[in-house]
Amino acid sequence: MDRAHRWLLAFLLGTGVATVQPATRLMASQEARASAPGPESQQATLKSAAVHISAEPYDFQTEQQLLVFANQSRQHAGAPPLKLDAGLSQAARNHAEAMLKAQRLSHQLDGEPSLPQRLAATTQLQLAEEAENVALDYDAQNGHEHLMLSAPHRANLLNPAYNVVGLGVVRSGEQIYIVQDFGNALLKYSPAEVKEHVAAAVNQARLQANRPALQDRNWLAADDAACSMAHADKIEIAADRKPAESGTVLTYTSLRPETLPGEAAHVIDGRNLRSFSVGACYGRTTTYPAGVYWVVLLLQ
């Protein structure tokens, strides 16, 4: 198949026309930013008589070439380079191998965890966003060019918010299965650092409201109260962890503790407030597989 023909088939599939059976196939997902496609658009069955598995399970050289091509394109677009992450790459390789065995392109094969769950299982990065490209092609150059010619795949590759990537490539005869797992990795804080950021945000909000700074009372059970929410995977303090003191309690989850939730402003600028206490706990849960900070803010 000539190169122009390959491009045409890849472009048609990328725009939703899936009535052909090309050798070049592409699929893209953007977690937490777009509604998920239905099962028919999530899966593309590959027509092949047999699975040809290389003696080496992963094509490391092609993975490196794809990283170089991706960062070259990002440089031309003014986006910062992607850093290769070993954990994300393990997730990408696992998924590429699963697609090879299933002979199908999909972002979630039968019985397979979702993308956030797959990434959380192999990396300790604190991810605010994640996305994935999957493709079937012949080599790194063709694979990258075809991905760049498809709007959703190009958007993932050039998204300036992404700063880390995992790459997985497995070979089947003359073809390769490609998986690119993108992420927006944030700085990871200790609970003490989270509390410092929340405290600073509280007093900054007071300053902007022309209110005096509040005293940090350091409620000793605040961290336990925050952890009770993480353990229950609910933004609600366990009954035996609630503060005995009177006051207003705000509970929330956050990936950026330096920023308070919007609804906190009208409470924090109260005229009669004199002090506050912060509790924080980091936890990975079913709702937050990549992890999040659980915060309790007591205002008195």
XYZ file of C-alpha atoms in Angstrom:
300
model
C 0.000 0.000 0.000
C 1.476 3.357 -1.024
C 2.026 6.059 1.563
C -0.677 8.410 0.258
C -3.244 5.628 0.433
C -2.241 4.814 4.000
C -2.758 8.441 4.963
C -6.221 8.548 3.404
C -7.402 5.492 5.321
C -6.006 6.777 8.598
C -7.665 10.154 8.071
C -11.052 8.609 7.309
C -10.982 6.527 10.479
C -9.889 9.532 12.514
C -12.929 11.486 11.352
C -15.352 8.740 12.259
C -15.732 6.813 8.980
C -14.979 3.248 10.039
C -16.266 1.277 7.057
C -12.800 0.400 5.737
C -10.237 -2.083 7.052
C -6.922 -0.190 6.715
C -3.517 -1.299 7.893
C -3.023 2.059 9.575
C -5.436 2.645 12.445
C -5.663 5.433 15.037
C -7.636 6.069 18.202
C -7.420 8.907 20.722
C -8.945 9.597 24.123
C -8.885 12.669 26.355
C -9.758 11.728 29.923
C -11.834 14.212 31.928
C -12.130 16.696 29.068
C -14.572 15.150 26.627
C -17.459 12.741 26.875
C -16.328 9.189 26.281
C -17.176 7.674 22.886
C -19.514 4.727 22.735
C -18.287 1.132 22.536
C -18.465 1.062 18.749
C -16.119 4.039 18.374
C -13.854 2.869 21.204
C -12.994 -0.403 19.521
C -11.678 -1.217 16.064
C -11.357 -4.896 15.237
C -8.301 -5.790 13.165
C -8.600 -8.273 10.327
C -5.575 -10.549 10.423
C -5.017 -14.241 9.903
C -2.455 -14.624 12.693
C -0.655 -12.761 15.457
C 3.076 -12.428 14.846
C 4.784 -11.675 18.162
C 8.408 -10.566 18.108
C 10.952 -12.370 20.260
C 11.478 -9.019 22.016
C 8.163 -7.987 23.608
C 8.681 -4.243 23.228
C 10.277 -2.136 20.504
C 12.359 0.258 22.607
C 14.057 1.881 19.595
C 10.738 2.832 18.021
C 9.532 4.192 21.359
C 12.565 6.494 21.514
C 12.022 7.611 17.925
C 8.397 8.455 18.676
C 9.529 10.562 21.646
C 11.983 12.470 19.444
C 9.338 13.097 16.766
C 6.783 14.187 19.368
C 9.140 16.689 20.990
C 10.251 18.043 17.617
C 6.627 18.747 16.730
C 5.991 20.266 20.145
C 9.012 22.538 19.772
C 7.700 23.794 16.418
C 4.310 24.430 18.033
C 5.840 26.278 21.000
C 4.881 23.569 23.519
C 7.337 22.378 26.205
C 8.982 18.967 25.698
C 7.526 15.787 27.110
C 9.538 13.869 29.681
C 9.470 10.100 29.349
C 8.182 8.463 32.531
C 9.036 4.829 33.267
C 5.754 4.163 35.065
C 3.594 5.595 32.294
C 5.657 3.668 29.745
C 4.997 0.427 31.604
C 1.268 1.144 31.444
C 1.544 1.952 27.727
C 3.484 -1.244 27.015
C 1.023 -3.350 28.955
C -1.831 -1.893 26.933
C -0.014 -2.269 23.611
C 0.628 -5.930 24.354
C -3.016 -6.416 25.369
C -4.188 -4.914 22.070
C -1.832 -7.191 20.146
C -3.225 -10.258 21.881
C -6.802 -9.074 21.334
C -6.066 -8.023 17.716
C -8.000 -4.853 18.381
C -7.435 -1.151 18.956
C -9.233 0.091 22.049
C -8.725 2.430 24.986
C -10.276 -0.141 27.300
C -10.378 -3.801 26.354
C -12.836 -6.227 27.916
C -11.991 -6.677 31.587
C -9.283 -3.994 31.471
C -9.192 -1.069 33.945
C -9.852 2.469 32.714
C -6.977 4.706 31.630
C -6.677 6.572 34.978
C -6.674 3.250 36.829
C -4.058 1.752 34.495
C -1.761 4.739 34.934
C -2.227 4.859 38.708
C -1.180 1.211 38.934
C 2.264 1.846 37.426
C 3.278 5.384 38.418
C 3.403 7.502 41.583
C 3.054 10.730 39.620
C 0.371 13.169 40.715
C -1.620 13.533 37.487
C -4.158 16.300 36.984
C -5.063 15.152 33.465
C -4.357 12.202 31.230
C -4.995 11.232 27.620
C -4.098 8.432 25.253
C -3.358 7.817 21.582
C -3.347 4.298 20.172
C -2.470 3.317 16.620
C -1.467 0.492 14.312
C 1.210 1.429 11.794
C 4.527 0.370 10.225
C 7.283 2.440 11.822
C 7.872 5.477 14.022
C 7.931 8.056 11.228
C 4.722 6.856 9.558
C 3.055 6.453 12.940
C 3.905 9.986 14.035
C 2.944 11.551 10.703
C -0.437 9.800 10.681
C -1.129 10.799 14.289
C -0.289 14.413 13.477
C -2.702 14.381 10.523
C -5.598 13.450 12.808
C -7.054 16.352 14.810
C -7.679 14.567 18.163
C -4.307 12.780 18.099
C -2.497 15.967 17.127
C -4.264 17.806 19.963
C -2.959 15.264 22.470
C 0.569 15.355 21.061
C 0.767 19.168 21.115
C -1.224 19.905 24.273
C 1.017 22.319 26.250
C -0.499 21.155 29.556
C 1.041 17.699 29.194
C 4.580 17.396 30.498
C 5.072 13.627 30.805
C 4.443 10.706 28.488
C 4.638 6.931 28.477
C 5.320 5.097 25.214
C 4.626 1.478 24.404
C 5.333 -0.244 21.084
C 4.954 -3.931 20.290
C 5.604 -5.459 16.904
C 3.461 -7.918 14.976
C 5.197 -8.857 11.747
C 5.630 -5.679 9.700
C 3.184 -3.722 11.843
C 3.525 -2.067 15.233
C 0.951 -1.319 17.906
C 1.584 2.146 19.354
C 0.344 3.512 22.685
C 1.074 7.060 23.867
C -0.095 7.876 27.410
C 0.083 11.603 28.197
C -0.181 13.294 31.572
C -0.079 16.629 33.338
C 2.136 15.814 36.331
C 1.939 18.202 39.278
C 4.302 18.801 42.158
C 3.618 16.356 44.951
C 3.316 17.752 48.493
C 3.521 16.234 51.933
C 0.467 16.740 54.186
C 2.429 19.388 56.102
C 3.153 21.280 52.878
C -0.505 21.032 51.846
C -1.515 22.614 55.149
C 1.002 25.406 54.678
C -0.396 26.179 51.221
C -4.000 26.155 52.474
C -3.087 28.406 55.413
C -1.373 30.872 53.093
C -4.392 30.856 50.770
C -6.747 31.519 53.693
C -4.830 34.573 54.858
C -4.412 35.818 51.290
C -8.180 35.632 50.894
C -8.599 37.546 54.168
C -6.194 40.211 52.946
C -8.070 40.621 49.675
C -11.323 40.994 51.629
C -9.740 43.665 53.866
C -10.064 41.406 56.882
C -7.379 40.781 59.543
C -5.335 37.595 59.328
C -6.590 34.572 61.247
C -4.637 32.700 63.898
C -3.689 29.124 63.058
C -4.909 27.094 66.045
C -3.535 23.758 64.792
C -6.449 21.482 65.689
C -4.600 18.258 66.529
C -7.277 15.913 65.198
C -7.625 17.745 61.872
C -5.403 15.327 59.934
C -7.321 12.337 61.281
C -10.550 13.987 60.179
C -9.156 14.494 56.662
C -7.917 10.910 56.484
C -11.331 9.627 57.550
C -12.700 11.149 54.339
C -9.984 9.535 52.236
C -10.599 6.131 53.800
C -14.324 6.413 53.119
C -13.801 7.995 49.667
C -16.367 10.641 50.648
C -16.095 14.374 51.291
C -17.625 13.908 54.710
C -15.852 13.611 58.060
C -16.525 10.405 59.962
C -18.819 10.962 62.950
C -16.129 10.099 65.487
C -13.665 12.505 63.849
C -15.782 15.654 63.782
C -14.501 18.608 65.854
C -16.067 19.128 69.258
C -15.544 22.897 68.973
C -18.162 25.098 67.349
C -17.329 26.670 64.024
C -17.726 26.304 60.289
C -16.143 23.237 58.672
C -15.235 23.171 54.982
C -14.291 19.833 53.438
C -12.990 19.358 49.911
C -10.487 17.586 47.672
C -7.769 19.347 45.737
C -4.804 18.790 43.458
C -3.644 22.386 43.902
C -3.727 23.210 47.628
C -2.533 26.746 47.023
C -5.978 27.480 45.540
C -9.124 27.451 47.690
C -12.444 26.203 46.289
C -14.629 29.010 44.996
C -17.389 28.473 47.545
C -14.933 29.091 50.409
C -14.609 32.827 49.754
C -17.923 33.933 51.287
C -17.143 31.961 54.472
C -13.511 32.970 54.911
C -14.210 36.714 54.778
C -16.576 36.526 57.794
C -16.230 39.493 60.160
C -16.415 37.431 63.338
C -13.744 34.867 62.468
C -10.650 34.806 64.655
C -8.877 31.509 63.913
C -8.669 28.503 61.646
C -7.275 24.956 61.585
C -6.309 22.810 58.612
C -6.196 19.048 58.250
C -4.800 17.285 55.186
C -4.404 13.722 53.985
C -3.257 12.274 50.668
C -5.198 9.297 49.394
C -5.730 7.172 46.297
C -9.303 5.947 46.082
C -11.752 4.489 43.599
C -12.975 7.996 42.816
C -9.422 9.371 42.607
C -7.206 6.511 41.356
C -4.272 8.863 40.700
C -4.561 10.366 44.180
C -5.796 13.649 45.615
C -5.423 15.777 48.747
C -8.333 15.562 51.188
C -8.686 18.815 53.140
C -10.590 19.860 56.255
C -10.729 23.573 57.085
C -12.206 24.589 60.458
C -13.049 28.306 60.772
C -13.882 29.828 64.178
